[in-house]
Structures are given as structure tokens and as C-alpha cells.
């Protein structure tokens, strides 16, 4: 049985996690370009959390 992400209302999968990393990366880039370092830092924290999920899904 797969794990469920209640905040996104979908199963946790490699594909969904990669999509989330891409979205957070875009947010971080926009924040950095606009000079919003606090928002960029928040996005980078989210990226790191998603990378941890991705590693666990891939069994590493």
C-alpha cells in the first residue's frame, strides 16, 4: 500500500515528488531573482525535504 500525501491529496510517488521539486525550484529561482531571500530559503528547505522523500522512495 502506498503512502498518501494528505496536503496534496495524492499518493506519494517518485513522479509526484519530482514534480514538487521542480515547482519548488521555480519558486526559489523567482524569489532569488526578486531579492526575496526569506522565500527562497523556505523553498530550498522544501526542496531538501522532497529530496529526502525521493531518496526513501528510491530505497537509498
XYZ file of N, CA and C in Angstrom:
180
model
N 0.844 -1.181 0.000
C 0.000 0.000 0.000
C 0.886 1.240 0.000
N 0.582 2.179 -0.886
C 1.406 3.384 -0.979
C 0.998 4.405 0.082
N 1.946 5.262 0.395
C 1.674 6.325 1.357
C 0.877 7.426 0.667
N 0.128 8.166 1.451
C -0.749 9.203 0.925
C -0.311 10.564 1.441
N -0.226 11.526 0.541
C 0.088 12.906 0.913
C -1.244 13.635 1.074
N -1.626 13.870 2.311
C -2.926 14.480 2.577
C -2.975 15.951 2.180
N -1.862 16.635 2.206
C -1.885 18.060 1.826
C -2.083 18.224 0.323
N -1.553 17.274 -0.473
C -1.729 17.341 -1.925
C -2.841 16.435 -2.417
N -3.377 15.608 -1.504
C -4.455 14.678 -1.821
C -4.095 13.758 -2.990
N -2.911 13.125 -2.864
C -2.476 12.180 -3.880
C -1.471 11.209 -3.258
N -1.302 10.089 -3.932
C -0.324 9.103 -3.466
C 1.084 9.676 -3.613
N 1.950 9.320 -2.675
C 3.341 9.743 -2.765
C 4.040 8.807 -3.739
N 4.630 9.382 -4.779
C 5.335 8.596 -5.786
C 6.562 9.370 -6.247
N 7.441 8.678 -6.955
C 8.630 9.343 -7.490
C 8.204 10.476 -8.419
N 7.256 10.214 -9.286
C 6.817 11.224 -10.257
C 6.253 12.467 -9.560
N 5.388 12.261 -8.578
C 4.798 13.395 -7.860
C 5.858 14.174 -7.091
N 6.823 13.460 -6.520
C 7.869 14.109 -5.753
C 8.771 14.931 -6.663
N 9.120 14.387 -7.819
C 9.940 15.126 -8.788
C 9.192 16.369 -9.264
N 7.900 16.243 -9.518
C 7.097 17.407 -9.915
C 7.130 18.485 -8.841
N 7.038 18.080 -7.584
C 7.063 19.036 -6.475
C 8.428 19.711 -6.380
N 9.496 18.962 -6.586
C 10.846 19.544 -6.562
C 10.987 20.573 -7.673
N 10.485 20.267 -8.851
C 10.553 21.220 -9.975
C 9.787 22.507 -9.648
N 8.613 22.353 -9.068
C 7.806 23.527 -8.717
C 8.507 24.373 -7.654
N 9.055 23.714 -6.642
C 9.767 24.447 -5.592
C 11.020 25.127 -6.139
N 11.685 24.490 -7.087
C 12.862 25.080 -7.707
C 12.489 26.368 -8.445
N 11.379 26.335 -9.157
C 10.921 27.531 -9.864
C 10.582 28.650 -8.874
N 9.940 28.297 -7.778
C 9.619 29.286 -6.739
C 10.901 29.893 -6.175
N 11.886 29.039 -5.892
C 13.155 29.516 -5.336
C 13.850 30.465 -6.311
N 13.856 30.106 -7.577
C 14.506 30.962 -8.579
C 13.824 32.319 -8.683
N 12.495 32.324 -8.725
C 11.771 33.599 -8.795
C 12.037 34.442 -7.559
N 12.059 33.799 -6.399
C 12.306 34.530 -5.152
C 13.709 35.125 -5.142
N 14.684 34.345 -5.591
C 16.057 34.841 -5.631
C 16.181 36.023 -6.594
N 15.539 35.918 -7.741
C 15.625 36.993 -8.738
C 14.947 38.269 -8.259
N 13.939 38.133 -7.415
C 13.243 39.311 -6.905
C 13.863 39.821 -5.606
N 14.888 39.119 -5.111
C 15.561 39.555 -3.899
C 14.887 39.127 -2.611
N 13.942 38.204 -2.698
C 13.223 37.737 -1.513
C 13.952 36.512 -0.950
N 14.993 36.779 -0.177
C 15.829 35.684 0.315
C 15.092 34.784 1.304
N 14.170 35.332 2.073
C 13.418 34.512 3.035
C 12.565 33.483 2.294
N 11.903 33.903 1.233
C 11.064 32.981 0.447
C 11.929 31.951 -0.267
N 13.079 32.385 -0.775
C 13.987 31.459 -1.443
C 14.479 30.398 -0.460
N 14.823 30.826 0.747
C 15.290 29.892 1.778
C 14.196 28.881 2.126
N 12.970 29.351 2.222
C 11.831 28.469 2.504
C 11.656 27.433 1.396
N 11.786 27.872 0.148
C 11.658 26.958 -0.981
C 12.787 25.927 -0.977
N 13.998 26.372 -0.673
C 15.137 25.443 -0.623
C 14.957 24.408 0.485
N 14.391 24.826 1.593
C 14.103 23.879 2.677
C 13.105 22.821 2.188
N 12.080 23.271 1.471
C 11.103 22.345 0.904
C 11.734 21.395 -0.100
N 12.655 21.904 -0.913
C 13.361 21.058 -1.878
C 14.129 19.967 -1.139
N 14.838 20.344 -0.091
C 15.608 19.358 0.675
C 14.701 18.299 1.293
N 13.550 18.705 1.788
C 12.603 17.735 2.351
C 12.100 16.774 1.272
N 11.796 17.315 0.094
C 11.314 16.475 -1.007
C 12.414 15.540 -1.502
N 13.662 16.005 -1.487
C 14.772 15.141 -1.875
C 14.910 13.967 -0.907
N 14.669 14.223 0.372
C 14.681 13.138 1.354
C 13.595 12.109 1.036
N 12.413 12.591 0.675
C 11.312 11.691 0.306
C 11.703 10.892 -0.932
N 12.292 11.561 -1.910
C 12.694 10.894 -3.148
C 13.720 9.797 -2.874
N 14.684 10.090 -2.016
C 15.689 9.081 -1.662
C 15.023 7.858 -1.015
N 14.073 8.115 -0.127
C 13.406 6.989 0.543
C 12.565 6.180 -0.445
N 11.963 6.843 -1.409
C 11.167 6.134 -2.410
C 12.053 5.271 -3.304
N 13.253 5.747 -3.549
C 14.176 5.009 -4.405
C 14.993 3.997 -3.609
N 14.786 3.963 -2.292
C 15.443 2.967 -1.468
C 16.896 3.238 -1.169
N 17.291 4.502 -1.156
C 18.701 4.844 -0.892
C 18.846 5.444 0.469
